[in-house]
Coordinates of C-alpha atoms in Angstrom, one line a residue:
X509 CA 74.8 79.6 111.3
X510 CA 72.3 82.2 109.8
X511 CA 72.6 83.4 106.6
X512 CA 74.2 86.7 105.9
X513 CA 72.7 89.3 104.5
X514 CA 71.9 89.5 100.5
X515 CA 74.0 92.6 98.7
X516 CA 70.3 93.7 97.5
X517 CA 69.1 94.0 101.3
X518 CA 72.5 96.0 102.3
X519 CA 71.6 98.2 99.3
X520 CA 70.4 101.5 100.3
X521 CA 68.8 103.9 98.2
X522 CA 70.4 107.1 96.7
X523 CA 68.9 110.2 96.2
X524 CA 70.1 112.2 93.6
X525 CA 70.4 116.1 93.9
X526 CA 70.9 116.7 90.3
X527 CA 70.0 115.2 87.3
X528 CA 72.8 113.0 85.9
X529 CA 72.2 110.6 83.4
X530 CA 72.5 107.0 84.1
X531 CA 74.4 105.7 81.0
X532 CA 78.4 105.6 81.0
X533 CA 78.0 106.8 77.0
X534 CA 76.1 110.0 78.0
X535 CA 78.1 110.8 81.1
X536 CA 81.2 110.9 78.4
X537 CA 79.3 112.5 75.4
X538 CA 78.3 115.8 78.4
X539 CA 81.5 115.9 80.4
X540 CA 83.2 115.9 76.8
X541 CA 80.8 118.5 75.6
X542 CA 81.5 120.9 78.9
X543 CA 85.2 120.5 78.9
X544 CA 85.6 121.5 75.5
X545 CA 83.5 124.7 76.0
X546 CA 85.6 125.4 79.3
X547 CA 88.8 125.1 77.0
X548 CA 86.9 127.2 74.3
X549 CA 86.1 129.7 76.7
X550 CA 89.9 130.0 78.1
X551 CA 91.1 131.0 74.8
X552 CA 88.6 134.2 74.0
X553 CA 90.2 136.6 77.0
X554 CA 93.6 135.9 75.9
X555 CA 92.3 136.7 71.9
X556 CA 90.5 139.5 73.1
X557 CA 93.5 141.2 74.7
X558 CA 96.1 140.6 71.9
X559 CA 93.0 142.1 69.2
X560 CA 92.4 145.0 71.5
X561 CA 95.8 145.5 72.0
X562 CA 97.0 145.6 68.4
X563 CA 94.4 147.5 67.2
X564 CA 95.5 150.2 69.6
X565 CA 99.2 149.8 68.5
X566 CA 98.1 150.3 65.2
X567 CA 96.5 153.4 65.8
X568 CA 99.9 154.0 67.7
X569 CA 102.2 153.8 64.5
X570 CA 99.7 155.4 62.1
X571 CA 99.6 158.3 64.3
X572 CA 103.3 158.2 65.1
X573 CA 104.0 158.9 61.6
X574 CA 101.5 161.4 61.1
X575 CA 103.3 163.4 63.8
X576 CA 106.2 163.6 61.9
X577 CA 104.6 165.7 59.1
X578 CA 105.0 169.1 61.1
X579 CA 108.6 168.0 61.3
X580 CA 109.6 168.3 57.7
X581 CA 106.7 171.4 57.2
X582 CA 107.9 174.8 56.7
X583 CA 108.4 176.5 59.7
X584 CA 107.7 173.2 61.3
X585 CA 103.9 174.1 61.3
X586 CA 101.0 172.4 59.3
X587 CA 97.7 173.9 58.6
X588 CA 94.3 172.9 60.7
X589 CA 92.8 171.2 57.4
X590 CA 95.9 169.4 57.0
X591 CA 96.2 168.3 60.6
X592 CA 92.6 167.2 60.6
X593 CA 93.3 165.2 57.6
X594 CA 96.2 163.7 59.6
X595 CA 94.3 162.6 62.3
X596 CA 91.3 161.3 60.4
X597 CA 93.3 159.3 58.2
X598 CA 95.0 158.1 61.6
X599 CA 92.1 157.1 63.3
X600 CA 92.4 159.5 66.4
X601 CA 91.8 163.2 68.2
X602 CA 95.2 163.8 69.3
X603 CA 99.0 163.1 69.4
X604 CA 101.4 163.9 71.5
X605 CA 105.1 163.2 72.0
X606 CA 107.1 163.6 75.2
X607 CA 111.3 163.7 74.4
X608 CA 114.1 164.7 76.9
X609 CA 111.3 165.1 79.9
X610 CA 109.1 167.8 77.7
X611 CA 105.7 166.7 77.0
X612 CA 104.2 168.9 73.7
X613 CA 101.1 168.5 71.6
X614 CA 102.2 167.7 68.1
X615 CA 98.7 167.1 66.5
X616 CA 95.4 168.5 68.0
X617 CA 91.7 168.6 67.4
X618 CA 88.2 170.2 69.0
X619 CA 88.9 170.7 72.4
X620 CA 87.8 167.4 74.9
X621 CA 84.7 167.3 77.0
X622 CA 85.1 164.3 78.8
X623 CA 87.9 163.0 80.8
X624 CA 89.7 159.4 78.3
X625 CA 90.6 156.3 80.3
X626 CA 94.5 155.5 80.5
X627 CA 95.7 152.6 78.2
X628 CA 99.4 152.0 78.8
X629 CA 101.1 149.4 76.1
X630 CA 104.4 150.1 77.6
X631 CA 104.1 148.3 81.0
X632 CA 100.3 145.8 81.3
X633 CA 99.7 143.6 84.1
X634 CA 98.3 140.4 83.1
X635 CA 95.1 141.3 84.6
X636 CA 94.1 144.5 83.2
X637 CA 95.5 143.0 80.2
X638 CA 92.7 140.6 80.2
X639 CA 90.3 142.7 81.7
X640 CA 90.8 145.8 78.9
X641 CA 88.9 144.5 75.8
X642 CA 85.6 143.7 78.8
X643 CA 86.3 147.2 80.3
X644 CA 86.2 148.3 76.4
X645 CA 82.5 146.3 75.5
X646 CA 80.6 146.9 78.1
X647 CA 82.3 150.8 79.3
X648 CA 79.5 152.6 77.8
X649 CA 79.3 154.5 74.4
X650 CA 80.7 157.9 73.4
X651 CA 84.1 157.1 75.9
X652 CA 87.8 158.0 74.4
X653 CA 90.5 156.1 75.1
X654 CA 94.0 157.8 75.9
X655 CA 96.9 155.5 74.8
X656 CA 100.8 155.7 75.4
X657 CA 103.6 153.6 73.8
X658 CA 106.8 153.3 72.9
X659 CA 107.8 155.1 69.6
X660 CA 108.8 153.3 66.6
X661 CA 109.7 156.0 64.3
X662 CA 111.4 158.8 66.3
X663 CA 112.9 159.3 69.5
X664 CA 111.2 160.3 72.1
X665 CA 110.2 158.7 75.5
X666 CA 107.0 157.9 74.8
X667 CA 103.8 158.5 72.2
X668 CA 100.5 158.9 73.3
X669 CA 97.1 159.3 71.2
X670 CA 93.3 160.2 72.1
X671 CA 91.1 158.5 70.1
X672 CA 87.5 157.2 70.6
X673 CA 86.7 153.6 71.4
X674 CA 83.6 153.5 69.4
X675 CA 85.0 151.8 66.7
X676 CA 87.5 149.6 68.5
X677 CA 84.1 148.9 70.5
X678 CA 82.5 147.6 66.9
X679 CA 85.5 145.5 65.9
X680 CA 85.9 143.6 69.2
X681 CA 81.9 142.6 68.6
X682 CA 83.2 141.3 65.6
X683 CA 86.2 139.9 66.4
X684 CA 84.7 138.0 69.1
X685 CA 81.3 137.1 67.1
X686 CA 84.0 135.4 64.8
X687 CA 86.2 133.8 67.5
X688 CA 83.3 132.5 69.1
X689 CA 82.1 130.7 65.8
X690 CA 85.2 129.7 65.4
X691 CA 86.1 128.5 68.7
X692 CA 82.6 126.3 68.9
X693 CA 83.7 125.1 65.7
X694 CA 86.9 123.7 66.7
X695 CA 85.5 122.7 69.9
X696 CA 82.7 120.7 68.5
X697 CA 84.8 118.7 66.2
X698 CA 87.5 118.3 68.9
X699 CA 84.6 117.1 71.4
X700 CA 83.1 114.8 68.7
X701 CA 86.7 113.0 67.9
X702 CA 87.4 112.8 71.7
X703 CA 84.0 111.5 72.2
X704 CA 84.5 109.1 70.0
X705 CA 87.8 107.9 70.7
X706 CA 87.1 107.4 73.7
X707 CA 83.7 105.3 73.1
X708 CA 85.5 103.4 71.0
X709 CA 88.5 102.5 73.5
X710 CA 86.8 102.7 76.9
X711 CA 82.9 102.3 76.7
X712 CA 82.1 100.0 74.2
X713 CA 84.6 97.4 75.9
X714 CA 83.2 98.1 79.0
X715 CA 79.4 98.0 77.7
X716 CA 80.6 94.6 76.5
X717 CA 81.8 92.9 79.6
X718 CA 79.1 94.7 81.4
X719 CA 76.6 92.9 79.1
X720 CA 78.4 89.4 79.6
X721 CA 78.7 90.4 83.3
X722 CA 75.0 90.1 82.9
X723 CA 74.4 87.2 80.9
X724 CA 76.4 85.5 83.0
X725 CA 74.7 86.5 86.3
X726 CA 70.9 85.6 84.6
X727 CA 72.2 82.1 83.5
X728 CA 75.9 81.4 84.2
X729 CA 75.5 78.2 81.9
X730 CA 74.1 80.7 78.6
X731 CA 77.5 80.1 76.2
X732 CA 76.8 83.0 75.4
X733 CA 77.3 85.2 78.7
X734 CA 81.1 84.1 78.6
X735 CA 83.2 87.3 77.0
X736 CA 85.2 87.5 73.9
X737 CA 88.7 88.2 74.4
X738 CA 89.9 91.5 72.1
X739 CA 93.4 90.4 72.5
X740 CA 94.2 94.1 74.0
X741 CA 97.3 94.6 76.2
X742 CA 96.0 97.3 78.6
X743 CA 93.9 97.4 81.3
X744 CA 90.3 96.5 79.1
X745 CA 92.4 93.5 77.9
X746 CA 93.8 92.1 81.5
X747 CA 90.0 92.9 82.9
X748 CA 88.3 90.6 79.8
X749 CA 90.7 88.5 80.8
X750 CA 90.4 88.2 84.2
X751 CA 86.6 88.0 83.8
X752 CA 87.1 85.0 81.6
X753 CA 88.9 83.2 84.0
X754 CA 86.7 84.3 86.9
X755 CA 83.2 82.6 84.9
X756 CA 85.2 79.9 84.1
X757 CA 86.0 79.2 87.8
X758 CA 82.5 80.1 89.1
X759 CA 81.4 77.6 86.3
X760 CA 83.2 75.4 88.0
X761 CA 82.4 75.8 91.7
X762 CA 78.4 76.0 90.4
X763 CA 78.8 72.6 89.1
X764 CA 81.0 71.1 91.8
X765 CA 78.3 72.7 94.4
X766 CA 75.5 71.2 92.5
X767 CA 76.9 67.7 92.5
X768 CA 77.8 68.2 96.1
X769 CA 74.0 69.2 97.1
X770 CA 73.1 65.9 94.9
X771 CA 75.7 63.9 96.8
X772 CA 74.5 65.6 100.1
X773 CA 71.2 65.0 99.4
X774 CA 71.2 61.1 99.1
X775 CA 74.0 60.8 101.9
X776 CA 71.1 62.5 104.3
X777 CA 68.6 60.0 103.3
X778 CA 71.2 56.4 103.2
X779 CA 72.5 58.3 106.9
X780 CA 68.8 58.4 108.2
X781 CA 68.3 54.9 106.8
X782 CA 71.1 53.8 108.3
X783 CA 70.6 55.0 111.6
X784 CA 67.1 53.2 111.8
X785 CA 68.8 50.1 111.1
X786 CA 71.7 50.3 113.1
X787 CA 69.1 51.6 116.1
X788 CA 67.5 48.1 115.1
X789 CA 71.1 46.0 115.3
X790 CA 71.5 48.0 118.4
X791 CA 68.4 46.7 120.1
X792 CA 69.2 43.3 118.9
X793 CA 72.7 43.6 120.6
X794 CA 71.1 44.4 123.9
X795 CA 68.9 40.8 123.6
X796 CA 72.0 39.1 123.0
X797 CA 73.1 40.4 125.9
X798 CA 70.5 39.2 128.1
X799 CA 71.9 35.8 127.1
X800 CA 74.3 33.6 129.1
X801 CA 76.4 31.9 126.4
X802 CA 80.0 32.3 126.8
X803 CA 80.8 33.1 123.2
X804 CA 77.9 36.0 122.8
X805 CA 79.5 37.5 125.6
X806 CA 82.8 37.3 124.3
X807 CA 82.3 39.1 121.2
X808 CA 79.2 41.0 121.9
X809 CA 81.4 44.2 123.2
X810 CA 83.3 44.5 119.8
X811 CA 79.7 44.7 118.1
X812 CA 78.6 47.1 120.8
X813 CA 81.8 49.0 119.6
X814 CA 81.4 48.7 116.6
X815 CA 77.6 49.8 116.4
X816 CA 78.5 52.8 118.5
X817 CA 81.3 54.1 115.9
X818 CA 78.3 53.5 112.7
X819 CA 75.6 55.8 114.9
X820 CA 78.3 58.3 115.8
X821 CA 79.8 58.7 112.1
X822 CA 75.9 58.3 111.1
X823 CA 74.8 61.5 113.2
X824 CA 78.5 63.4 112.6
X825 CA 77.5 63.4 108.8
X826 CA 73.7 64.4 109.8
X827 CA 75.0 67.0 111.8
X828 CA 77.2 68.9 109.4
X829 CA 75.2 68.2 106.4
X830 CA 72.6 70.8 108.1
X831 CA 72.1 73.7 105.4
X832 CA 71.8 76.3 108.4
X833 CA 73.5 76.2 112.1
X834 CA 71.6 78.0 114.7
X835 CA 72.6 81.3 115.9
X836 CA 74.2 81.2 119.5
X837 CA 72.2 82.2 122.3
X838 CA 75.4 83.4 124.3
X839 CA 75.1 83.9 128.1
X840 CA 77.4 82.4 130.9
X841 CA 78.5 79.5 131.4
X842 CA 80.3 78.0 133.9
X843 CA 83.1 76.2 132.6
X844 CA 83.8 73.3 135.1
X845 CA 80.2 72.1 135.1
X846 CA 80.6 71.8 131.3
X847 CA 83.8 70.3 131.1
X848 CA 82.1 67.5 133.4
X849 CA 79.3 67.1 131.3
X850 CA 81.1 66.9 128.3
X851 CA 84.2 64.6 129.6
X852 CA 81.1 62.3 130.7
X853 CA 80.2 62.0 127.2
X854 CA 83.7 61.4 126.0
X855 CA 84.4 58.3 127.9
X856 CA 87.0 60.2 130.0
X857 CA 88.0 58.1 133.5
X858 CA 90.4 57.6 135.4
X859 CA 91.0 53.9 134.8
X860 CA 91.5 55.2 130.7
X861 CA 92.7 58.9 129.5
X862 CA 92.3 61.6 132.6
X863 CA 91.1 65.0 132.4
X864 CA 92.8 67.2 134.5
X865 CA 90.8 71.0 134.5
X866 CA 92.8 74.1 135.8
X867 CA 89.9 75.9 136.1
X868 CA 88.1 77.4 139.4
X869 CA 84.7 76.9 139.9
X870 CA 83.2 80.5 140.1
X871 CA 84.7 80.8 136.1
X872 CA 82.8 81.3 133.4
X873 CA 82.8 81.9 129.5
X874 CA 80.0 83.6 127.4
X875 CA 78.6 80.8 125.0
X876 CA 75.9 78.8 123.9
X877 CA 76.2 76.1 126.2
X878 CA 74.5 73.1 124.4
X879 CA 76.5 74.3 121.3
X880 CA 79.4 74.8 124.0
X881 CA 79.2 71.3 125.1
X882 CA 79.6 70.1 121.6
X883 CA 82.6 71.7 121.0
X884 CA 84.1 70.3 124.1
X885 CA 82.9 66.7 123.5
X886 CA 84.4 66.8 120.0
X887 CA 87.6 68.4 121.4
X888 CA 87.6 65.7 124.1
X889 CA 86.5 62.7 122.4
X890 CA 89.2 63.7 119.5
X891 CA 92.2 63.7 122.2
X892 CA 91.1 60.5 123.8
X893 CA 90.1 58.3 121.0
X894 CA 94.3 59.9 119.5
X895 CA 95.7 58.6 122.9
X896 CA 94.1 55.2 123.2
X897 CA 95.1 54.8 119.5
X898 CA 98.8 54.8 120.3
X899 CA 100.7 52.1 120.4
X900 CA 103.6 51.4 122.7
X901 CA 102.7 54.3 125.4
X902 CA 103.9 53.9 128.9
X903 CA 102.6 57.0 130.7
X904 CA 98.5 57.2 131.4
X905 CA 97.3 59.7 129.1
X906 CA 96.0 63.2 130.5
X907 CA 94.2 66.1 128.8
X908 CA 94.9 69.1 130.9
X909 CA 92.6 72.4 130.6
X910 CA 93.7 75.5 131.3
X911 CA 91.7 79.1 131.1
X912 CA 93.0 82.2 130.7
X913 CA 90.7 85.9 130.4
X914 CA 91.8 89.3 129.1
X915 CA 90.4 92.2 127.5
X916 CA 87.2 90.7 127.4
X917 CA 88.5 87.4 125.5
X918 CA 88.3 83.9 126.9
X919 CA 91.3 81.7 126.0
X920 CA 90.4 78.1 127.1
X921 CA 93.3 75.4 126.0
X922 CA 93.6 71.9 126.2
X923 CA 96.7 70.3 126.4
X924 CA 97.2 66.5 125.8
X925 CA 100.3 64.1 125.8
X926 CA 99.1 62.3 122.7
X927 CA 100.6 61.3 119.8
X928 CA 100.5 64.6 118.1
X929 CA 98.6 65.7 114.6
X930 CA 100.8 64.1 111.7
X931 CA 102.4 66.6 109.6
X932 CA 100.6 65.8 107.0
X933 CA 97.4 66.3 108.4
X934 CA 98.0 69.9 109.7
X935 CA 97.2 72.4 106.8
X936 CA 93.7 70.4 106.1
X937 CA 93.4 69.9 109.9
X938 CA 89.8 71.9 110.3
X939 CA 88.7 70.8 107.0
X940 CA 85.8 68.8 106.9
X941 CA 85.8 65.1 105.2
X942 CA 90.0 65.5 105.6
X943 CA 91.2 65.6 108.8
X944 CA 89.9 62.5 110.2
X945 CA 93.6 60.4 110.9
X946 CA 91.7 57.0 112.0
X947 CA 90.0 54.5 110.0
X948 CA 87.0 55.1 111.3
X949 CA 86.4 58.7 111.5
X950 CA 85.0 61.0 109.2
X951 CA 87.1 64.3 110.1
X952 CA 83.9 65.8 110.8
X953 CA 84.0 66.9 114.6
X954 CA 87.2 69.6 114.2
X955 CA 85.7 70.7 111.5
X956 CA 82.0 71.2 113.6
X957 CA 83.7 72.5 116.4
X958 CA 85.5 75.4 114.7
X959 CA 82.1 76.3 112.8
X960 CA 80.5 76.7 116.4
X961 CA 83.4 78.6 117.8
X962 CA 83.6 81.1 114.5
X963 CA 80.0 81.1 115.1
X964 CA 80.3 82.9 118.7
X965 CA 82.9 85.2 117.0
X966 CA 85.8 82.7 118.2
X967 CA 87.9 80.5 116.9
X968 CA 89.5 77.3 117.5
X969 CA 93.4 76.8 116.3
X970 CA 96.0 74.2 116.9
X971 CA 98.5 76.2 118.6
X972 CA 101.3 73.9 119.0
X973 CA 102.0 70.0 118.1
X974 CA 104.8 67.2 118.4
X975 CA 105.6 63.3 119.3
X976 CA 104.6 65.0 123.2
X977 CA 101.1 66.1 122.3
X978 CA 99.3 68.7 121.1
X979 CA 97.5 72.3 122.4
X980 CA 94.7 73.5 121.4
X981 CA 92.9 77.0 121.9
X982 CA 89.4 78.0 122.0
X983 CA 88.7 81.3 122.1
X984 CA 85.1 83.2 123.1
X985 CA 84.7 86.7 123.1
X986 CA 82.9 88.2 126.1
X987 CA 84.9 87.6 129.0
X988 CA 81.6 87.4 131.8
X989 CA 83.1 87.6 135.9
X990 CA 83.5 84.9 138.3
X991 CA 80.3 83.6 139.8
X992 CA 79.3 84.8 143.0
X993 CA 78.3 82.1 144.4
X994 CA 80.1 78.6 143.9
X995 CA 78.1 75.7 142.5
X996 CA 78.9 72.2 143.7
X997 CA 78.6 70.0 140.9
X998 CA 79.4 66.0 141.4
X999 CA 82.0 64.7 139.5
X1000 CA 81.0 62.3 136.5
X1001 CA 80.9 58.5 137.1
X1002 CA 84.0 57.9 135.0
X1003 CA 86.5 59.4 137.3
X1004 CA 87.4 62.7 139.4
X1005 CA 88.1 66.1 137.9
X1006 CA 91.2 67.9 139.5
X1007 CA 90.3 71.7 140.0
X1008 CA 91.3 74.8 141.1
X1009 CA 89.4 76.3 144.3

């Protein structure tokens, strides 16, 4: 089977559209750095408005109570010096006073040449609350600012002042020069703690199992590449330890693969060896044969036998110990022709174990057909040499084969009245090396035949199994049509095939 792809050949290579630093500890150290500034940057509208607003409320209550001077004057009138000593010292141009529905000018300056903007404290939206102290910097210069509130010291309905914003202008530019000091301040050292909390927690953890990640990758028997457990609790501590346990079973499986590749390698070259001798012993069988003596020819079939099981176990092993199974060529195949071939092969007659095939001759399966026929001589050979091994049977034994298509799928079974796969046998049943329930077997031809079916993009499963036999399915995707014209195909020396028309 071919190789799949490396994870370095499946990599593709990204293109980046802006720069972004590589390293996990810089990635922290800037996203740290522009969230606190976003956070910093939040607070200074809010500020803004509450300075803007206070200041004006100020200017509000001092000029509040220099309206109440007329009150208590003679003749409840002041003088113009006085009044423009009122309104200095108050910080504005006019004040006015509206009670029971009557609006009147208590204080008053030079007459107004430009038109103020409206500031009402009694009743602010959120937004033009947040929007005033901008609206305020970057307005213009020379503006007045009109501004009505609630009163504080008399009754009225409401108080309401002209004053310019020239100074309120100069304080907000140093307001905010001093929030903004402040702020960056408090954000850097928040940023910097943050930062390093979290390099301390998260990153340098991480930069340490990333670092034994690698070790262990260059040289996965370096001592060094295994990790240190911190004894943490969380999540860093259940991935340290999960990494541990995860070298220490690769360690493991490296080791067990390298002895199996050393094993493998010296069981090729005894299984070549031992072919060329038992090819030898074979030839030396058939000379015996050629001889007439009567006790030669009574026990040269058992060492015929015999010789027969050694080459067959000799080129199972061969077989599967092949680093690298070639890919399928899939195209159709008629599946009665290669049911004959390959019950030819298993020793199937009519005299022993009898294949019966279900199957027409214009059907066909989409496979490899040499890799095909091995699956079906494995499948075969399997159910006949588990029949003939059972003691006590009074019925012939029969394989029956049976084919089923649909949505593009062919589902080919085979049915025998054998003696069933133990129980204990069942779980391990494809396994290689394991599955084998005979002396003589190396539980290699299950195992081969389920590794050429995978390989199509099958698979072959035990579907059912008891003291009455056992079913198998093989299934190959690609479902080709019947053929259009039928092929006559003899039937093999052993016996007859039974077929559909």
């Amino acid at each position: 089977m071919a190789d799949a792809p490396s994870p370095q050949a499946l990599r593709k290579p990204h293109r980046r559209r802006f720069f972004w630093p590589g390293g996990l500890s810089t990635r922290l150290l800037i996203l740290t750095a522009l969230f606190v500034a976003l956070g910093g940057a939040l607070v200074l509208p809010p500020a803004l408005a509450t300075f803007e607003e206070q200041w004006l409320l100020d200017r509000v209550r001092a000029a509040e109570l220099a309206s109440l001077a007329p009150e208590v004057a003679p003749e409840r009138v002041v003088s113009e010096q006085l009044a423009a000593q009122l309104l200095e010292g108050a910080g504005v141009e006019r004040v006015a006073v509206q009670e029971q529905g009557m609006r009147r000018l208590v204080l008053g300056g030079r007459r107004m040449t430009t038109t103020p903007y409206l500031v009402d404290l009694r009743d602010q939206a959120p937004g033009s609350w947040l929007a005033a102290p901008f609206q305020t910097l970057f307005g213009g210069e020379g503006r007045r600012v009109r501004v009505v509130a609630e009163p504080r010291f008399r009754k009225a309905d409401f108080v309401e002042i002209v004053a310019p914003d020239t100074e309120l202008k100069r304080d907000l530019r140093q307001f905010l020069l001093r929030l903004m000091v402040v702020t960056a301040f408090v954000s850097t050292m928040a940023g910097v703690l943050v930062y390093l909390s979290l390099n301390f927690f998260l990153v340098r953890p991480m930069q340490r199992i990333t670092r034994s990640m690698e070790r262990f990758r260059a040289d996965p028997d370096d001592p060094a590449a295994r990790i240190e457990l911190s004894g943490r609790r969380d999540e860093v501590g259940r991935a340290e330890v999960e990494l541990d346990l995860m070298q220490g079973d690769l360690r493991t499986a490296l080791n067990s693969r390298a002895r199996l590749a050393a094993l493998g390698e010296a069981v090729a070259k005894i299984n070549h060896d031992l072919r060329n001798m038992l090819t030898s012993a074979q030839i030396a069988s058939e000379r015996l044969a050629a001889l007439k003596d009567p006790k030669v020819s009574q026990a040269l079939p058992r060492l015929e036998r015999a010789l027969d099981r050694a080459v067959k176990l000799a080129t199972d092993v061969l077989t599967y110990g092949k680093t690298q199974e070639a890919a399928p060529d899939a195209g159709p195949v008629p599946l009665l022709a290669a049911l004959e071939m390959a019950a030819e092969e298993a020793r199937m007659s009519d005299e022993g174990v009898r294949l019966v095939v279900e199957v027409g001759r214009a059907e066909q399966v989409s496979a490899d057909p040499d890799q095909l026929h091995r699956i079906l001589v494995n499948l075969l050979r399997n159910a006949r040499e588990a029949i003939e091994r059972q003691q006590g049977r009074e019925s012939p034994g029969e394989v029956r084969v049976s084919m089923t298509q649909a949505d593009d799928v062919s589902l080919v079974r085979f049915a025998d009245n054998g003696p069933g796969v133990p129980e204990r046998l069942r779980e391990r049943l494809f396994q290689p090396f394991a599955s084998s329930g005979r002396p003589d077997g190396a539980g290699l031809g299950l195992a081969i035949a389920r590794e050429l079916a995978q390989g199509h993009g099958g698979d072959l499963t035990l579907v059912e199994s008891s003291p009455r036999g056992s079913v198998f399915e093989l299934k190959l995707p690609g479902a080709p049509g019947p053929l259009r014209r039928r092929r006559a195909r003899p039937a093999p020396e052993g016996g007859e095939l039974s077929a559909k028309p």
